[in-house]
Coordinates of N, CA, C and O in Angstrom, one line a residue:
X1 N 1.0 -1.0 0.2 CA -0.1 0.2 0.3 C 0.7 1.0 -0.1 O 1.8 1.5 0.8
X2 N 0.7 2.0 -0.9 CA 1.5 3.4 -1.2 C 0.3 4.2 -0.2 O -0.6 4.7 -0.8
X3 N 1.3 5.4 1.0 CA 0.9 6.2 1.6 C 1.0 7.3 1.1 O 2.3 7.7 0.7
X4 N 0.2 8.7 0.9 CA 0.4 9.9 0.3 C -0.4 10.7 1.1 O -1.0 10.3 1.6
X5 N -0.2 11.9 0.7 CA -0.7 13.2 0.9 C -2.4 12.8 1.5 O -3.0 13.6 2.2
X6 N -2.9 12.4 0.1 CA -4.4 12.2 0.4 C -5.0 11.2 1.5 O -5.9 11.3 2.2
X7 N -4.0 10.6 1.7 CA -4.3 9.4 3.0 C -4.4 10.2 4.1 O -5.0 9.6 5.0
X8 N -3.6 10.4 4.2 CA -3.2 11.6 5.7 C -4.6 13.0 5.4 O -5.0 13.0 6.9
X9 N -5.2 13.2 4.7 CA -6.0 14.0 4.5 C -7.1 13.1 5.0 O -8.3 13.8 5.9
X10 N -7.5 12.0 4.4 CA -8.6 11.2 5.2 C -8.7 11.0 6.7 O -9.3 10.8 6.8
X11 N -7.6 10.6 7.1 CA -7.4 10.2 7.9 C -7.8 11.2 9.0 O -8.3 11.3 10.3
X12 N -6.8 12.4 8.8 CA -7.2 13.6 9.6 C -8.6 14.2 9.6 O -9.1 14.5 10.8
X13 N -9.3 14.4 8.6 CA -10.9 14.3 8.8 C -11.6 13.0 9.3 O -12.3 13.9 10.1
X14 N -11.2 11.9 9.0 CA -12.0 11.1 10.1 C -12.1 11.2 11.5 O -12.6 11.3 12.2
X15 N -10.3 11.6 11.7 CA -10.1 11.7 13.3 C -10.8 12.9 13.9 O -10.7 13.2 14.9
X16 N -10.9 14.3 12.8 CA -11.9 15.3 13.1 C -13.2 14.9 13.5 O -13.7 15.5 14.4
X17 N -13.7 13.9 12.7 CA -15.3 14.0 12.7 C -15.3 12.8 14.0 O -16.7 12.6 14.2
X18 N -14.5 12.3 14.5 CA -14.6 10.7 15.1 C -13.8 10.4 16.2 O -12.7 10.3 16.2
X19 N -13.8 11.4 17.4 CA -12.8 11.6 18.6 C -12.6 9.9 18.7 O -11.3 10.1 19.5
X20 N -13.4 9.5 18.9 CA -13.6 7.9 19.3 C -12.9 7.0 18.7 O -12.5 6.1 18.7
X21 N -11.9 7.7 17.3 CA -11.4 6.0 16.6 C -10.5 5.9 17.0 O -9.8 5.9 18.0
X22 N -10.2 4.4 16.8 CA -9.4 3.6 17.3 C -8.4 3.1 16.1 O -8.7 2.1 15.2
X23 N -7.3 2.8 16.2 CA -6.5 2.2 15.1 C -6.1 0.6 15.7 O -6.0 0.4 16.3
X24 N -6.5 -0.2 14.8 CA -6.7 -1.7 15.1 C -5.8 -2.1 13.8 O -6.2 -3.3 13.2
X25 N -4.6 -1.9 13.3 CA -3.8 -2.4 12.2 C -4.2 -2.1 11.3 O -3.8 -1.0 10.7
X26 N -4.8 -3.2 10.7 CA -5.0 -2.4 9.0 C -6.5 -2.0 9.0 O -6.9 -1.6 7.9
X27 N -7.6 -1.7 10.1 CA -8.3 -0.7 9.9 C -8.5 0.3 10.9 O -7.7 0.1 11.9
X28 N -9.4 1.0 10.9 CA -9.7 2.4 12.3 C -11.2 1.6 12.5 O -12.2 1.4 11.6
X29 N -11.5 1.6 13.9 CA -12.6 1.4 14.3 C -13.4 3.2 14.6 O -12.6 3.6 15.3
X30 N -15.0 3.0 14.5 CA -14.9 4.5 15.0 C -16.6 3.8 14.8 O -17.3 3.2 14.4
X31 N -17.2 5.1 15.1 CA -19.0 5.3 15.2 C -19.1 5.5 13.6 O -18.8 6.0 13.3
X32 N -20.6 5.2 13.6 CA -21.0 5.3 12.0 C -22.1 6.3 12.6 O -23.3 6.4 13.1
X33 N -21.8 7.8 11.4 CA -22.6 8.5 11.9 C -24.1 8.6 10.9 O -24.8 9.6 10.8
X34 N -23.8 7.6 9.9 CA -25.1 7.3 9.0 C -26.4 6.6 9.8 O -27.3 7.2 9.8
X35 N -26.1 5.7 10.6 CA -26.9 5.1 11.5 C -27.0 5.4 13.1 O -28.0 5.6 13.3
X36 N -26.0 6.3 13.4 CA -26.4 6.8 14.9 C -25.5 5.6 15.5 O -26.2 5.6 16.4
X37 N -25.0 3.9 15.3 CA -24.7 3.4 15.8 C -24.2 3.5 17.1 O -23.5 4.5 17.3
X38 N -24.3 2.9 18.3 CA -22.8 2.8 19.5 C -23.1 3.9 20.5 O -22.3 4.5 21.1
X39 N -24.4 4.6 20.3 CA -25.0 6.0 21.1 C -25.1 5.3 22.6 O -24.7 6.3 23.5
X40 N -25.5 3.6 22.7 CA -25.4 3.5 24.2 C -24.4 2.8 24.8 O -24.5 3.2 26.0
X41 N -23.4 2.4 23.7 CA -22.5 2.1 24.5 C -21.0 2.5 24.0 O -20.6 2.7 22.3
X42 N -20.4 3.1 24.7 CA -19.0 3.9 24.2 C -18.1 2.9 23.5 O -17.0 3.2 22.9
X43 N -18.1 1.5 24.0 CA -16.6 0.2 23.8 C -17.3 0.0 22.2 O -16.6 -0.6 21.4
X44 N -18.4 0.2 21.8 CA -19.0 -0.2 20.8 C -18.4 0.6 19.4 O -19.3 1.9 19.2
X45 N -18.1 0.6 18.5 CA -17.5 0.8 17.0 C -17.6 0.0 16.0 O -17.1 -0.7 15.7
X46 N -18.9 0.1 15.4 CA -19.4 -0.4 14.1 C -18.7 -0.4 12.8 O -18.7 -0.8 11.6
X47 N -18.1 0.9 12.7 CA -18.1 1.5 11.2 C -16.2 1.4 11.2 O -15.9 1.4 12.1
X48 N -16.0 0.7 10.1 CA -14.5 0.4 9.9 C -13.8 1.2 8.3 O -14.8 1.1 7.9
X49 N -12.9 1.7 9.3 CA -12.3 2.6 7.7 C -10.9 1.6 7.4 O -10.1 1.1 7.9
X50 N -11.3 0.6 6.4 CA -10.2 -0.1 5.6 C -9.1 0.6 5.4 O -9.0 1.3 4.0
X51 N -7.6 0.7 5.7 CA -6.6 1.7 5.1 C -6.2 0.9 3.6 O -5.9 1.6 3.0
X52 N -5.8 -0.2 3.4 CA -5.7 -0.3 2.2 C -6.6 -0.2 0.9 O -6.0 0.1 0.0
X53 N -8.1 -0.3 1.1 CA -8.8 -0.4 0.2 C -9.5 1.6 0.5 O -10.1 2.1 -0.6
X54 N -9.3 2.1 1.5 CA -9.8 3.2 1.7 C -11.3 3.3 1.4 O -11.8 4.3 1.3
X55 N -11.8 2.5 2.1 CA -12.9 2.3 2.7 C -14.0 2.2 3.5 O -12.9 1.9 4.3
X56 N -15.0 2.1 3.7 CA -15.7 2.3 5.1 C -17.3 1.3 5.2 O -17.5 1.2 3.9
X57 N -17.0 0.7 6.1 CA -18.2 -0.5 6.6 C -18.8 -0.4 7.2 O -17.8 -0.3 8.4
X58 N -20.4 -0.4 8.1 CA -20.5 -0.2 9.2 C -21.5 -1.7 9.1 O -22.0 -2.3 8.3
X59 N -21.1 -2.5 10.2 CA -21.5 -3.7 10.8 C -22.8 -3.6 11.1 O -23.6 -4.6 11.5
X60 N -23.6 -2.6 11.3 CA -25.1 -2.1 11.8 C -25.3 -2.3 11.0 O -26.9 -2.9 11.0
X61 N -25.8 -1.0 9.7 CA -26.4 -1.1 9.1 C -25.6 -1.3 7.7 O -26.6 -1.2 6.8
X62 N -24.8 -1.8 7.3 CA -24.3 -2.2 6.3 C -23.7 -1.3 5.4 O -23.7 -1.2 4.2
X63 N -23.7 0.2 6.0 CA -23.1 1.1 4.6 C -21.7 0.9 4.5 O -20.9 0.8 5.4
X64 N -21.5 0.9 3.0 CA -20.3 0.3 2.7 C -20.0 1.6 1.5 O -20.8 1.5 0.3
X65 N -19.2 1.7 1.3 CA -18.7 3.0 0.6 C -17.3 3.2 0.6 O -16.5 3.2 1.4
X66 N -17.2 4.4 -0.2 CA -15.4 4.9 -0.3 C -15.6 6.2 0.8 O -16.3 6.5 1.3
X67 N -14.0 6.3 1.3 CA -13.9 6.8 2.5 C -14.1 8.3 2.5 O -15.0 9.2 2.7
X68 N -14.2 8.6 0.9 CA -14.7 10.1 0.4 C -15.9 10.1 0.1 O -16.5 11.3 0.8
X69 N -16.8 9.6 0.1 CA -18.2 9.4 -0.1 C -19.0 9.6 1.3 O -19.6 10.6 1.7
X70 N -18.3 8.9 2.3 CA -18.7 8.9 3.1 C -18.2 10.3 4.1 O -19.1 10.6 4.9
X71 N -17.6 10.8 3.7 CA -17.1 12.1 4.4 C -17.7 13.2 4.0 O -18.2 14.1 4.4
X72 N -18.0 12.9 2.6 CA -18.8 14.2 1.9 C -20.4 14.2 2.4 O -20.8 14.8 2.3
X73 N -20.6 12.6 2.6 CA -22.0 13.0 3.1 C -22.2 13.6 4.5 O -23.4 13.8 4.8
X74 N -21.6 13.1 5.2 CA -21.5 13.3 6.8 C -21.5 14.8 6.8 O -22.0 15.3 8.2
X75 N -20.4 15.5 6.3 CA -19.9 16.7 6.0 C -21.0 17.6 5.3 O -21.4 18.7 6.1
X76 N -21.8 17.3 4.3 CA -22.8 18.0 3.7 C -22.3 18.7 2.3 O -22.3 19.8 2.1
X77 N -21.3 17.6 1.7 CA -20.6 18.5 0.6 C -20.4 17.4 -0.5 O -21.3 16.4 -0.5
X78 N -20.1 18.0 -2.0 CA -19.7 16.7 -2.5 C -18.3 16.0 -2.6 O -17.6 16.5 -2.0
X79 N -18.0 14.6 -3.4 CA -16.8 14.3 -3.5 C -16.0 15.2 -4.0 O -14.7 15.3 -3.8
X80 N -16.4 15.7 -4.9 CA -15.5 16.9 -6.0 C -15.1 18.0 -5.1 O -13.9 18.0 -5.1
X81 N -16.2 18.3 -4.3 CA -15.2 19.3 -3.7 C -14.6 19.1 -2.3 O -13.2 20.0 -1.8
X82 N -14.9 17.7 -1.8 CA -13.9 17.5 -0.9 C -12.3 17.4 -1.2 O -11.4 17.6 -1.0
X83 N -12.6 16.8 -2.2 CA -11.5 16.4 -3.0 C -10.4 17.3 -3.4 O -9.3 17.9 -3.7
X84 N -11.2 18.8 -4.1 CA -10.4 19.9 -4.4 C -10.0 20.7 -2.9 O -8.6 21.3 -3.2
X85 N -10.1 20.5 -1.7 CA -10.1 20.6 -0.8 C -8.9 20.3 -0.2 O -8.0 20.6 0.2
X86 N -8.3 18.6 -0.7 CA -7.6 17.6 -0.3 C -6.5 18.0 -1.2 O -5.3 18.4 -0.6
X87 N -6.4 18.6 -2.6 CA -5.6 19.1 -3.1 C -4.8 20.4 -2.9 O -3.5 20.2 -2.5
X88 N -5.7 21.4 -2.3 CA -5.0 22.5 -2.1 C -4.5 22.3 -0.7 O -3.4 22.7 -0.4
X89 N -5.0 21.6 0.0 CA -4.4 21.1 1.7 C -3.1 20.4 1.6 O -2.0 20.8 2.3
X90 N -3.0 19.5 0.3 CA -1.3 19.1 0.0 C -0.9 19.9 -0.7 O 0.6 19.4 -1.0
X91 N -0.9 20.9 -1.2 CA -0.2 22.0 -1.8 C 0.2 21.2 -3.3 O 1.1 21.2 -3.9
X92 N -1.2 20.5 -4.0 CA -0.6 19.9 -5.5 C -1.6 20.9 -6.1 O -2.7 20.5 -6.2
X93 N -1.0 21.0 -7.1 CA -1.9 22.1 -8.4 C -2.1 21.4 -10.0 O -2.3 21.9 -10.1
X94 N -0.9 19.9 -10.0 CA -0.9 19.4 -11.2 C -1.6 17.8 -11.0 O -1.5 17.7 -9.6
X95 N -1.9 17.5 -12.0 CA -2.5 15.9 -11.8 C -1.0 15.1 -11.8 O -0.1 15.4 -12.1
X96 N -1.2 14.4 -10.9 CA -0.6 13.0 -10.2 C -0.5 12.2 -11.4 O -1.6 11.3 -12.1
X97 N 0.3 11.4 -12.3 CA 0.6 10.6 -13.2 C 0.3 9.1 -12.1 O 0.6 8.9 -11.3
X98 N -1.2 8.7 -13.1 CA -1.4 7.4 -12.2 C -2.7 7.7 -11.3 O -3.2 6.7 -11.3
X99 N -3.2 8.8 -11.4 CA -4.3 9.1 -10.2 C -5.2 9.1 -11.4 O -5.5 9.1 -12.4
X100 N -6.6 8.6 -11.0 CA -7.7 8.4 -11.6 C -8.2 9.8 -12.5 O -7.6 10.8 -11.8
X101 N -9.0 9.6 -13.2 CA -9.5 10.7 -14.0 C -10.4 11.9 -13.3 O -10.1 12.7 -13.7
X102 N -11.1 11.5 -12.3 CA -11.5 12.4 -11.2 C -10.9 13.1 -10.7 O -10.8 14.2 -10.6
X103 N -10.0 12.3 -10.4 CA -8.6 13.4 -9.4 C -7.7 14.3 -10.1 O -8.1 15.3 -10.2
X104 N -7.7 13.6 -11.6 CA -6.7 14.4 -12.4 C -7.6 15.5 -12.8 O -6.9 16.9 -12.9
X105 N -9.0 15.7 -13.0 CA -9.4 16.7 -13.4 C -9.7 17.7 -12.4 O -9.9 19.2 -12.5
X106 N -9.5 17.5 -11.3 CA -9.5 18.8 -10.1 C -8.5 19.4 -9.7 O -8.3 20.3 -9.2
X107 N -7.1 18.9 -10.5 CA -6.3 19.5 -10.0 C -5.6 20.5 -10.8 O -6.5 21.1 -11.7

């Protein structure tokens, strides 16, 4: 797995929205903002962010999506705007070779 500036952008956003986040090796555990799970128990964290695929999955409601889409949904923005913010924060203004078309068009 190649870790780059966008990975750190995702992690920092998740940590700011999920103060209860817990690092579990190949994934992070946290509460799901989609279904509102774990409100009764602080130890239960059913939403997982998988580091290798950058996807989130909730074992309570079944929400399964990219971390970009999850963040955009709970913040109330679009993935495109979120990615533009990531480019700006990471100081990248030109397309990166090998990056997907959507990311290249935002550079």
